[in-house]
mmCIF file of C-alpha atoms in Angstrom:
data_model
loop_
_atom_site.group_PDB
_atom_site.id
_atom_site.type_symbol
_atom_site.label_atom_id
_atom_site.label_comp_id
_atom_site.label_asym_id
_atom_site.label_seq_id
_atom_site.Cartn_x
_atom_site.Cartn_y
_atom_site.Cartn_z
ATOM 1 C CA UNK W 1 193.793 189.376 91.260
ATOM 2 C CA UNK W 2 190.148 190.038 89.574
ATOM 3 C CA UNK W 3 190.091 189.375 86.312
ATOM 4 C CA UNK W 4 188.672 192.807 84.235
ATOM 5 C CA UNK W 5 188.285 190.286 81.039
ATOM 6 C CA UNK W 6 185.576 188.779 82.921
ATOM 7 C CA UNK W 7 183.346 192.234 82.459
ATOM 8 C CA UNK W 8 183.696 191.816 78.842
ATOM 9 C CA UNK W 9 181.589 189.976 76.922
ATOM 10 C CA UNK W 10 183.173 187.190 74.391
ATOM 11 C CA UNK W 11 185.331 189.002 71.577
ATOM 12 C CA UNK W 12 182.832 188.081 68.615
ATOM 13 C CA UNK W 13 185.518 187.610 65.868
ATOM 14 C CA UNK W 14 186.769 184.577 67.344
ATOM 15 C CA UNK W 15 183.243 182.438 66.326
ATOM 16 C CA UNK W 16 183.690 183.482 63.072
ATOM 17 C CA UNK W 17 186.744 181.227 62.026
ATOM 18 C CA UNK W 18 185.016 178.156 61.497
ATOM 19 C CA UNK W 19 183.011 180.135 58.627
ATOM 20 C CA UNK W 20 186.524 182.141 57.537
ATOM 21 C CA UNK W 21 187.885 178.562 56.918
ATOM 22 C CA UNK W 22 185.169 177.229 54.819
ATOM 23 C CA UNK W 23 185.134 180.365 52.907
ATOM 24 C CA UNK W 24 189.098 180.426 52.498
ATOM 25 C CA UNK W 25 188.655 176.583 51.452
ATOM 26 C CA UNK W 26 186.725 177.670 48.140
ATOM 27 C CA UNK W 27 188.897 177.156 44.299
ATOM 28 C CA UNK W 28 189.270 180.508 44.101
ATOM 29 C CA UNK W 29 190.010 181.737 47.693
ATOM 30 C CA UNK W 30 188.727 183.657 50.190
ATOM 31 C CA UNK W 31 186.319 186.762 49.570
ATOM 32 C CA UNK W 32 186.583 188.647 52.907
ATOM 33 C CA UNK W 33 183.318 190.915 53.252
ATOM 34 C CA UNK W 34 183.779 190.674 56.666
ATOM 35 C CA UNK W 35 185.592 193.437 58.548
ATOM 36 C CA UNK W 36 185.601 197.240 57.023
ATOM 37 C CA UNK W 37 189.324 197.424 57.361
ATOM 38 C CA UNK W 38 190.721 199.339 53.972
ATOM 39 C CA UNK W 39 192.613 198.091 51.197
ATOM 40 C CA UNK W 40 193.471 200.947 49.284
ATOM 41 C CA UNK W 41 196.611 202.489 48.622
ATOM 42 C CA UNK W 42 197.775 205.553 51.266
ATOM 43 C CA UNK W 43 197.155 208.719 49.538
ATOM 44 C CA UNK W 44 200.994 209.294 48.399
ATOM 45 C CA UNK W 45 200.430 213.374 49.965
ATOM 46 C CA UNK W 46 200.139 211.687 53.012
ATOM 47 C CA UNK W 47 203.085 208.716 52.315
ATOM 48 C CA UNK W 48 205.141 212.132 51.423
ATOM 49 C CA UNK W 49 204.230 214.161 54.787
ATOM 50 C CA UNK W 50 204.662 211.115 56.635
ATOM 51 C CA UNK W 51 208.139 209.786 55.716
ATOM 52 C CA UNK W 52 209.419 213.415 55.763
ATOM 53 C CA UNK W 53 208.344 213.762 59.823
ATOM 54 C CA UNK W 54 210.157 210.075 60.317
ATOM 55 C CA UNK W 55 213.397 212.244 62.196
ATOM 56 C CA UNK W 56 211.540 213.345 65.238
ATOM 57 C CA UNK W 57 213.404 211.817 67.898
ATOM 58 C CA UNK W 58 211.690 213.804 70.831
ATOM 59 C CA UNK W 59 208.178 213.040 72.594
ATOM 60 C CA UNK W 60 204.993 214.332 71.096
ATOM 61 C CA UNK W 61 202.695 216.257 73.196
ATOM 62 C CA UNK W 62 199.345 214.875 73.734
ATOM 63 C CA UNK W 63 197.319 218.011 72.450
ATOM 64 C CA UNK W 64 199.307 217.243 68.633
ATOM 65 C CA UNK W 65 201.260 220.944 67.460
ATOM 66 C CA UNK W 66 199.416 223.355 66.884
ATOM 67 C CA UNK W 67 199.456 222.926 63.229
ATOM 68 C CA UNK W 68 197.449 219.746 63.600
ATOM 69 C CA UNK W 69 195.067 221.847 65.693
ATOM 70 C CA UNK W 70 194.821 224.401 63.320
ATOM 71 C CA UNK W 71 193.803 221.596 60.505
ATOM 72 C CA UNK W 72 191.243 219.741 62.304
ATOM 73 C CA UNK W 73 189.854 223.020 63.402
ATOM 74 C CA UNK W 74 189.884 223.861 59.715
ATOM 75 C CA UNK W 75 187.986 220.522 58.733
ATOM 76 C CA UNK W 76 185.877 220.408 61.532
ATOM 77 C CA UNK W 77 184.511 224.041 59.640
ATOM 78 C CA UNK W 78 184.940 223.392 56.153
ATOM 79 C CA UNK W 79 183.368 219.711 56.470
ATOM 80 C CA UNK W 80 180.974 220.088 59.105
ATOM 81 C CA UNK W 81 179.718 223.228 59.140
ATOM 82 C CA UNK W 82 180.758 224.167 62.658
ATOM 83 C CA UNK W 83 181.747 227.654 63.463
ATOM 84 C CA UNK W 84 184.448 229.160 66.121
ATOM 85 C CA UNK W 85 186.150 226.148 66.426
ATOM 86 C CA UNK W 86 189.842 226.919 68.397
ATOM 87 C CA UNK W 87 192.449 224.760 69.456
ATOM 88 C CA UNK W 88 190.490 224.286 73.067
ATOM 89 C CA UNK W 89 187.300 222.492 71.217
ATOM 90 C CA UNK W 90 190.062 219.481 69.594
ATOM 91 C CA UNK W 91 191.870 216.744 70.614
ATOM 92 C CA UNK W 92 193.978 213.976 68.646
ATOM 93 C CA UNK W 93 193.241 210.493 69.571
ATOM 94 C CA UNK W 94 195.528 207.315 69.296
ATOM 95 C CA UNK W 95 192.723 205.744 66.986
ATOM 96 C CA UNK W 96 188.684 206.280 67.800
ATOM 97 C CA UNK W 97 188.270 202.910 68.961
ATOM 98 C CA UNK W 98 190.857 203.512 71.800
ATOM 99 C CA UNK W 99 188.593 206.786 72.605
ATOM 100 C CA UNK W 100 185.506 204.687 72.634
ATOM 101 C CA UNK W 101 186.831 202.132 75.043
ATOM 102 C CA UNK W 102 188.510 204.107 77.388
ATOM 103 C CA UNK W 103 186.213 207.206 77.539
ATOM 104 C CA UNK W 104 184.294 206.222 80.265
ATOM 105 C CA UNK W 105 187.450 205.610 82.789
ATOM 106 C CA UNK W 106 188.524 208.846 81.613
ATOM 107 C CA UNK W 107 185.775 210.753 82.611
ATOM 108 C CA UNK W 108 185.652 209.447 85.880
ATOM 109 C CA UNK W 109 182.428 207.454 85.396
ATOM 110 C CA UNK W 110 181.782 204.225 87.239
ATOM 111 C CA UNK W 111 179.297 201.871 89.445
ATOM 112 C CA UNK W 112 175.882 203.475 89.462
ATOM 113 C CA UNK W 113 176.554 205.598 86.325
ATOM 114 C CA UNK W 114 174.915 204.175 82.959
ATOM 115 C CA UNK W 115 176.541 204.792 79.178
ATOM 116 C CA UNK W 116 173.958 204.569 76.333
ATOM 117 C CA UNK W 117 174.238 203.444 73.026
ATOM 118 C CA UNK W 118 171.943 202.042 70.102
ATOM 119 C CA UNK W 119 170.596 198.833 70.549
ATOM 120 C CA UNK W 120 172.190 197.940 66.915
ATOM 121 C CA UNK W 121 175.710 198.851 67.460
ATOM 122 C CA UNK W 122 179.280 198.664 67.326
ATOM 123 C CA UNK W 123 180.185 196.581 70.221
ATOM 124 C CA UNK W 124 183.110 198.287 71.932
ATOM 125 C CA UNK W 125 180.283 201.551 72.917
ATOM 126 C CA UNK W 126 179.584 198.067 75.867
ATOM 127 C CA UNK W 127 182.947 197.332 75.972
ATOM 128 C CA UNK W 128 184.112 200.974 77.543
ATOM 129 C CA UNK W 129 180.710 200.724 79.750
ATOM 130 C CA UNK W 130 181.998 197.724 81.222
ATOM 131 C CA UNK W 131 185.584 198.986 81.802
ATOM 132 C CA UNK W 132 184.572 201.369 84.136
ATOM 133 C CA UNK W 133 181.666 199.105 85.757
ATOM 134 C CA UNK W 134 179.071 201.408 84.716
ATOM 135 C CA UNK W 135 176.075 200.316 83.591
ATOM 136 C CA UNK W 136 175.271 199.454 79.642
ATOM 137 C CA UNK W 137 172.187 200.578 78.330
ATOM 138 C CA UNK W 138 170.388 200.226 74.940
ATOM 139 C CA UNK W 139 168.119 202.493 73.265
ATOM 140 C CA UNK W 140 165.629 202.405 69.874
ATOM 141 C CA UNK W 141 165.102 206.213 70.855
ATOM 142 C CA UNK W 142 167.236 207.963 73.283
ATOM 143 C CA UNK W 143 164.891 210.758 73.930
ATOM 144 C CA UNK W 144 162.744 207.497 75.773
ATOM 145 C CA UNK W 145 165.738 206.900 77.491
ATOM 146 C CA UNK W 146 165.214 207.146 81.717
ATOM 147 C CA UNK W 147 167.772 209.908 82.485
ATOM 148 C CA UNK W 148 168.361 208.919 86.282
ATOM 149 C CA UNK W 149 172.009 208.242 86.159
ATOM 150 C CA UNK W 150 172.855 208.218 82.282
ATOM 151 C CA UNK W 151 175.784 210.563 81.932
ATOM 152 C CA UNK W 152 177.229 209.637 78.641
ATOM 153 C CA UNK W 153 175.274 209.252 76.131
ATOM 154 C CA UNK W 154 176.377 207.741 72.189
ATOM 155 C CA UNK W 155 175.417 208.437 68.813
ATOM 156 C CA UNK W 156 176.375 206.912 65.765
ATOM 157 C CA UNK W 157 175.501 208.442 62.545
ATOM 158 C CA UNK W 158 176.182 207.093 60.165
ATOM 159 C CA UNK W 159 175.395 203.756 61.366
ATOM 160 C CA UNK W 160 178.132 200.717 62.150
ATOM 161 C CA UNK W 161 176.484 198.136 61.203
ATOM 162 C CA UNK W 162 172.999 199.554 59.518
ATOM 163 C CA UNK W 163 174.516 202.407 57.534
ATOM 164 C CA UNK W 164 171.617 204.228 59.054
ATOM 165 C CA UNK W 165 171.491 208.430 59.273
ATOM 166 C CA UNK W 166 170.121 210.560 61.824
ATOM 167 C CA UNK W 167 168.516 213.539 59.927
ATOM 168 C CA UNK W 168 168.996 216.992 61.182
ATOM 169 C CA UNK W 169 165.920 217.494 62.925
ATOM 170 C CA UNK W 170 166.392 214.116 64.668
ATOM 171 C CA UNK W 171 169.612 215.160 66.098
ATOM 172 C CA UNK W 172 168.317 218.552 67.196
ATOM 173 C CA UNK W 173 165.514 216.789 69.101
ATOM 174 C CA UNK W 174 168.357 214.362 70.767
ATOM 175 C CA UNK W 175 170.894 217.390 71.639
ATOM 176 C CA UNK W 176 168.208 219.369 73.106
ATOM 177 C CA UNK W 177 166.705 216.428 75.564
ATOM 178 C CA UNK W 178 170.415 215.323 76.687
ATOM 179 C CA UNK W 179 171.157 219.680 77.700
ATOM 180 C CA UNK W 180 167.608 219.448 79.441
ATOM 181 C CA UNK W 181 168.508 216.046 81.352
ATOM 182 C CA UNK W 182 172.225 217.424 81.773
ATOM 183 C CA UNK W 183 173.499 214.091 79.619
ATOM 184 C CA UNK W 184 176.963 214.228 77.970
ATOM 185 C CA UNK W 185 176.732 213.279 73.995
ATOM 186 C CA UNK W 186 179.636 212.118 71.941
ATOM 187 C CA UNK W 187 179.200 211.778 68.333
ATOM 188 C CA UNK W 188 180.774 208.622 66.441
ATOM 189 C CA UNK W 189 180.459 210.306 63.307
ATOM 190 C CA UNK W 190 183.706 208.017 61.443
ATOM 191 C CA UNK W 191 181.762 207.248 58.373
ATOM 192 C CA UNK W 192 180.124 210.730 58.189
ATOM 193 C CA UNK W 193 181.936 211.363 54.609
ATOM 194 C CA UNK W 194 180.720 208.245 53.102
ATOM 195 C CA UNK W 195 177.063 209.080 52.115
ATOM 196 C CA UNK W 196 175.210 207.461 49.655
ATOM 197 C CA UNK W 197 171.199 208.292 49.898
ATOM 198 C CA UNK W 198 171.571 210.819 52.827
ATOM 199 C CA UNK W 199 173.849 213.640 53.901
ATOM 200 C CA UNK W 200 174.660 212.650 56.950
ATOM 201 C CA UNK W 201 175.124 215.845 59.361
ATOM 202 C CA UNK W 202 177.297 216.602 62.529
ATOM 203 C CA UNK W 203 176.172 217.181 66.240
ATOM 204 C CA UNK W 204 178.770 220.293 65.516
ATOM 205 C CA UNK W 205 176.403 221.517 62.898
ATOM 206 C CA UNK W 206 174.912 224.888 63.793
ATOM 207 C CA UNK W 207 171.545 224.025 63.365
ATOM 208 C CA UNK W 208 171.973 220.851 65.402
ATOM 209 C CA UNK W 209 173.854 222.665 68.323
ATOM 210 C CA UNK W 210 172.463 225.969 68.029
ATOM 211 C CA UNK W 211 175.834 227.621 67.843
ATOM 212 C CA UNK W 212 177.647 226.394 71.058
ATOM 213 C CA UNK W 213 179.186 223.098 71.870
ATOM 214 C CA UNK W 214 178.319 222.596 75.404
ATOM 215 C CA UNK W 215 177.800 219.154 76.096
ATOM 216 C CA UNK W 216 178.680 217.735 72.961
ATOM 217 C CA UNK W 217 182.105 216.607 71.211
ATOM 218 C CA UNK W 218 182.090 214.549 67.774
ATOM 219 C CA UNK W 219 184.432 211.305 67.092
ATOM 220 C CA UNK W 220 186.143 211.451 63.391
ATOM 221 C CA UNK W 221 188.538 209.288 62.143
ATOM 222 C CA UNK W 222 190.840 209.261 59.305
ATOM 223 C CA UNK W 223 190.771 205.420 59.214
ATOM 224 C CA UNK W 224 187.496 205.130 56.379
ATOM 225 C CA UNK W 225 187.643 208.734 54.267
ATOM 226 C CA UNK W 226 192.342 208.280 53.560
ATOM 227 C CA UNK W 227 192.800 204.527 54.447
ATOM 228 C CA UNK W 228 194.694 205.571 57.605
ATOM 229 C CA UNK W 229 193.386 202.437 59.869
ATOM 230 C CA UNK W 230 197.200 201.437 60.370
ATOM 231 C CA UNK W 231 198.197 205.239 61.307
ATOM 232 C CA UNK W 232 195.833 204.877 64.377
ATOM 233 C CA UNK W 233 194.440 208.526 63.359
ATOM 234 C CA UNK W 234 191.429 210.120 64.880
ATOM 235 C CA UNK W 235 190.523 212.962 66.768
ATOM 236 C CA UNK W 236 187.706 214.286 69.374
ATOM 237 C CA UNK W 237 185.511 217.635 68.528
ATOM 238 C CA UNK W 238 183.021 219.977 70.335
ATOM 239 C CA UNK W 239 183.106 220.972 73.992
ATOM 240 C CA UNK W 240 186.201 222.546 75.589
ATOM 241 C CA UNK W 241 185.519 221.292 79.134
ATOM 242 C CA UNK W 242 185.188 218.294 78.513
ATOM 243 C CA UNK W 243 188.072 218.096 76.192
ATOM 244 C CA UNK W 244 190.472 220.046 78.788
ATOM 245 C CA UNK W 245 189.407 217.426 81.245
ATOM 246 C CA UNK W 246 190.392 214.312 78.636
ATOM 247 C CA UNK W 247 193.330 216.000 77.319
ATOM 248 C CA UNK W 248 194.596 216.311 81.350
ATOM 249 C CA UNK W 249 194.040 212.861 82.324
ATOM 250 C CA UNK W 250 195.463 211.621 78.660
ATOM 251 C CA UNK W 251 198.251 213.653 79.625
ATOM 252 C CA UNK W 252 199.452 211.470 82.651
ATOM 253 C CA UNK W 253 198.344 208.302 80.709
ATOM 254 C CA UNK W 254 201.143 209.491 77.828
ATOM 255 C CA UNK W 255 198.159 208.664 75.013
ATOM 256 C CA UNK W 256 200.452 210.254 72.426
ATOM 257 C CA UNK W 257 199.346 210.162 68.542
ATOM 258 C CA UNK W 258 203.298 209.561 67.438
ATOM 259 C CA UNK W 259 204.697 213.262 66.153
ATOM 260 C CA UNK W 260 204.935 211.661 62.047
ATOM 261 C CA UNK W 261 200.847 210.172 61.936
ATOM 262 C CA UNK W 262 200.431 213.481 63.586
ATOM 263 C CA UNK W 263 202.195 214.870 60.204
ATOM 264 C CA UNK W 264 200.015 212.993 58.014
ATOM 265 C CA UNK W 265 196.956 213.970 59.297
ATOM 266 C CA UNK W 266 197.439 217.308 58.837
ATOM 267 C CA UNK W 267 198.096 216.218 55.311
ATOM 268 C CA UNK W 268 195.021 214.145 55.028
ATOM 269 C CA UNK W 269 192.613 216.787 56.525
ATOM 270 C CA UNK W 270 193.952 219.479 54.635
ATOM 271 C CA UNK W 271 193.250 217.361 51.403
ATOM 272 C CA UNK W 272 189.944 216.467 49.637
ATOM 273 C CA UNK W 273 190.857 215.218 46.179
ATOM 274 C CA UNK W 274 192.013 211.818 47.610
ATOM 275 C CA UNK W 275 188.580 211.554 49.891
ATOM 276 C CA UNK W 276 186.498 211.950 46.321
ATOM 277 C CA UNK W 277 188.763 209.683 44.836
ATOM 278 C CA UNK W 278 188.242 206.833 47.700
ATOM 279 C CA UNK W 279 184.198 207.729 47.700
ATOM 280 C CA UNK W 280 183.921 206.872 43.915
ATOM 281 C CA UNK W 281 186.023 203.955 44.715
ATOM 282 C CA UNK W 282 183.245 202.355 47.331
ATOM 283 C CA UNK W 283 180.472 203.747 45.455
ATOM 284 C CA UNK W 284 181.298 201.524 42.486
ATOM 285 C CA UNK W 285 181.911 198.768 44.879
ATOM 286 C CA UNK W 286 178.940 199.376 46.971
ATOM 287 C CA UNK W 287 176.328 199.305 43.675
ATOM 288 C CA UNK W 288 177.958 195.890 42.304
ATOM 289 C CA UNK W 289 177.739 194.285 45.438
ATOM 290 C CA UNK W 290 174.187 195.549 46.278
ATOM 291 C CA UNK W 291 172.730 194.256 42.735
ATOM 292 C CA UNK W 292 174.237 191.166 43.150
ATOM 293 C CA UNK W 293 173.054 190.624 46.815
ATOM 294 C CA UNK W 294 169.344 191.616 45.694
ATOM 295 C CA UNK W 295 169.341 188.844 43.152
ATOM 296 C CA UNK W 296 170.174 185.911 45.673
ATOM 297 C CA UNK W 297 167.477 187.025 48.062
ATOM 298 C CA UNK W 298 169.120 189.229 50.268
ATOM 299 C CA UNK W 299 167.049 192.336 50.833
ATOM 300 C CA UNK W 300 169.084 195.386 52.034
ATOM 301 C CA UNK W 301 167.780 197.332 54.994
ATOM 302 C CA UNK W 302 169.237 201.102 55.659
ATOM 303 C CA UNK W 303 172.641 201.169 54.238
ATOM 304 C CA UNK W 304 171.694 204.738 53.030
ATOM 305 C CA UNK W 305 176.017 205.483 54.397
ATOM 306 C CA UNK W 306 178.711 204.103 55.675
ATOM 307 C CA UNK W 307 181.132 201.102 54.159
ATOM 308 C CA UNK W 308 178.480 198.389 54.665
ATOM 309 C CA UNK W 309 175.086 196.671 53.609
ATOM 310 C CA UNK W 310 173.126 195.591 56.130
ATOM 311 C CA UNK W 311 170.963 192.703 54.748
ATOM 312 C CA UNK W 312 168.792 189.585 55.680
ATOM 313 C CA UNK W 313 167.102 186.923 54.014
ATOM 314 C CA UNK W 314 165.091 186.983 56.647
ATOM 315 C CA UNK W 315 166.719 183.632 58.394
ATOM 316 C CA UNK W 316 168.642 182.874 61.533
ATOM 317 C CA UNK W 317 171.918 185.220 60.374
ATOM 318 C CA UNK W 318 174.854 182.358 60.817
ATOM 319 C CA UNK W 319 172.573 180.246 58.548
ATOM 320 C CA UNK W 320 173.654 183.088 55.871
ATOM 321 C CA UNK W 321 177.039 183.252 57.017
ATOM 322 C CA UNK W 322 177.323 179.786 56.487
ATOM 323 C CA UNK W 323 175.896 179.732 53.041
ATOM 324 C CA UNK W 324 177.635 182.592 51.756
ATOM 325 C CA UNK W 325 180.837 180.732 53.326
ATOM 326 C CA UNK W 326 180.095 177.979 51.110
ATOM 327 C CA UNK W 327 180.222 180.504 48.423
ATOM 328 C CA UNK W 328 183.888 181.681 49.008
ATOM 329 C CA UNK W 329 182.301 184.775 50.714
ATOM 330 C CA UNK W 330 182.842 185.481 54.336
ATOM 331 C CA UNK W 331 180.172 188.328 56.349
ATOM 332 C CA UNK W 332 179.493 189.197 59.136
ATOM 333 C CA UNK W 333 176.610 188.162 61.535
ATOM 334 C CA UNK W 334 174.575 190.430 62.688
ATOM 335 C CA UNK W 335 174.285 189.464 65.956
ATOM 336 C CA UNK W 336 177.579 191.000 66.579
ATOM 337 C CA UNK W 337 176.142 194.438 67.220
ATOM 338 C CA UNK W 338 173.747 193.134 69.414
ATOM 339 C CA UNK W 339 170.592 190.426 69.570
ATOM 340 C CA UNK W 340 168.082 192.584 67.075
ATOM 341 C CA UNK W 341 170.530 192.267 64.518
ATOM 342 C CA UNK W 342 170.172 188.114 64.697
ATOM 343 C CA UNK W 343 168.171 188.245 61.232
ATOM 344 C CA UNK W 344 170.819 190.236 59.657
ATOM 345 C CA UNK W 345 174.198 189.817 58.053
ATOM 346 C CA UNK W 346 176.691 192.792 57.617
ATOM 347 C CA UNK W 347 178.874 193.090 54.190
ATOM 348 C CA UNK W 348 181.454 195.336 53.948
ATOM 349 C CA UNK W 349 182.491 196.647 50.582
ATOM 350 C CA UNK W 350 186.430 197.389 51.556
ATOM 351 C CA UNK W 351 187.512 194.678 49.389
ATOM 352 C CA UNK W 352 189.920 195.089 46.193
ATOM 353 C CA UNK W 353 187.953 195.373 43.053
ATOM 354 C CA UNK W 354 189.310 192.312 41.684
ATOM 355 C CA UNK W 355 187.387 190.371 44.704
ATOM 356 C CA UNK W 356 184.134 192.576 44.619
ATOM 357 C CA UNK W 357 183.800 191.471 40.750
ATOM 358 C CA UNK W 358 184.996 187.970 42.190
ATOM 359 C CA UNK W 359 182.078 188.002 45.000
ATOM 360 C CA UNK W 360 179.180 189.845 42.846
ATOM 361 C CA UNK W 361 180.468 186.494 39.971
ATOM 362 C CA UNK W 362 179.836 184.037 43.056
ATOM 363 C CA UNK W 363 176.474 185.507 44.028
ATOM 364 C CA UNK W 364 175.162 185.655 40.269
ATOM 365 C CA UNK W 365 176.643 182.269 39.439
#
């Protein structure tokens, strides 16, 4: 039997142990920087709406009820900007990193097609490429991009790992070169609520799409802005067509979202007190962190949104894994998101306060 592992490249995660052990070895224990999973209370609205949908012994449908559609049609217009969104322009997902790895397979696509991505990126954009045995291919600009064959094309904005943001012109330039070259775009836009130094801005956005969604569907998740990560809650945005074709073949696959997350989203999305609550909470985190990185010679690059600092000291990037290791403080290499990030290391700032103050102590000390 062929092995489909053997298209994958090597899960990254598993070369950073050596360094998690050192780190975990320190007096006062471990300072995990590493991975941007949350570590923040649920918001208790959403606690509430969950445990009250926990009696629902029948399946879920695939397309979520219709009062999920009607919230994340709602968000998707408050939030974003975007206008005449329906129920046929959204789709729950089972988590967006399941959407991101299985998107290409779903759409049919396969040897001879290519899938795009950033050349500084979140891995698993290669991963789905190399599910279906389509071709990878990195970009710096994807306007430069060779369109013979390329029928998916990914953003990310903000950035995962650089924190970078695509302004609005920038985005307008990209939506109107993929509709000329007839190039699907999906939008990973999962950190698009965590701005610092830039409003970051959806492909949804009138002024980016020019009122109509053809060819284009944005990726949000509720993992980042409510500390949903273990609810597996994210959805899919934009273009009917192509969402009607997804929601079909998800259908047969039985990629439910589970009837009570499905309750709690439409708690989350229909609440924004608890997303300004959790943004204070990083920002606090985020300027601690980044004033104590600057004064051990780490120079911050981007970073202008998302949950991380991208930052080098302009060495070999496991050579500052391993020293901030040595410090307590485990990172992550920035060679994870591909071979231009070798110089860089990225820091998350998910951690409790307790070990932020514990990490920014280590750094100054």
């Amino acid at each position: 039997m062929p092995s489909v592992s053997s298209r994958l490249p090597v899960f990254p995660w598993d070369r950073l142990e050596p360094y998690k052990a050192t780190a975990a070895a320190h007096p006062g224990g471990i300072v995990d920087l590493s991975v941007g999973t949350p570590v923040d209370p649920v918001p208790q609205l959403v606690q509430r709406a969950m445990a009250d949908a926990t009696d629902r012994p029948g399946y879920p449908t695939v397309w979520g009820t219709p009062e999920l559609r009607d919230a994340v049609a709602g968000w998707c217009e408050r939030r974003l900007g975007a206008v005449g969104v329906g129920h046929r322009n959204v789709l729950p997902v089972v988590g967006s990193k399941e959407l991101v790895a299985w998107l290409p397979v779903q759409l049919g696509l396969g040897p001879g097609d290519r899938v795009a991505y950033p050349r500084l990126a979140y891995p698993t954009y290669e991963v789905g490429a190399r599910l279906a045995g389509a071709e990878p291919v990195v970009y710096d600009s994807p306007t430069e991009l060779d369109p013979t064959g390329l029928k998916l094309l990914w953003l990310n904005s903000p950035s995962n790992p650089t924190g970078r943001v695509l302004s609005l012109g920038e985005l307008r330039e990209i939506v109107d070169w993929a509709r000329e070259h007839g190039v699907l775009v999906f939008s990973d836009e999962c950190y698009l609520e965590l701005g610092w130094e830039a409003e970051p801005v959806s492909v949804l956005h009138p002024e980016v799409c020019g009122g109509s969604f053809e060819g284009l569907v944005a990726v949000h998740s509720l993992s980042k802005r409510s500390n949903l990560a273990g609810y597996r809650a994210a959805f899919a945005a934009g273009d009917a067509q192509v969402l009607e074709e997804l929601l079909l073949v998800r259908k047969h696959g039985g990629m439910m979202t589970p009837a009570p997350v499905q309750a709690a989203m439409i708690a989350a999305l229909g609440d924004d007190d608890h997303v300004a609550q959790q943004r204070a909470r990083y920002a606090a985190r985020r300027e601690a962190l980044r004033g104590a990185l600057s004064g051990c010679g780490l120079v911050t690059e981007h970073s202008e949104a998302s949950l991380y600092l991208w930052a080098t000291r302009d060495e070999p990037c496991w050579e500052t894994v391993g020293a901030l290791a040595e410090r307590g403080i485990l990172v992550a290499p920035g060679d994870f998101y591909g071979p231009a990030g070798e110089r860089f290391v990225r820091i998350a700032f998910t951690a409790t306060d307790e070990r932020v103050e514990e990490a920014v102590r280590r750094l100054k000390g």
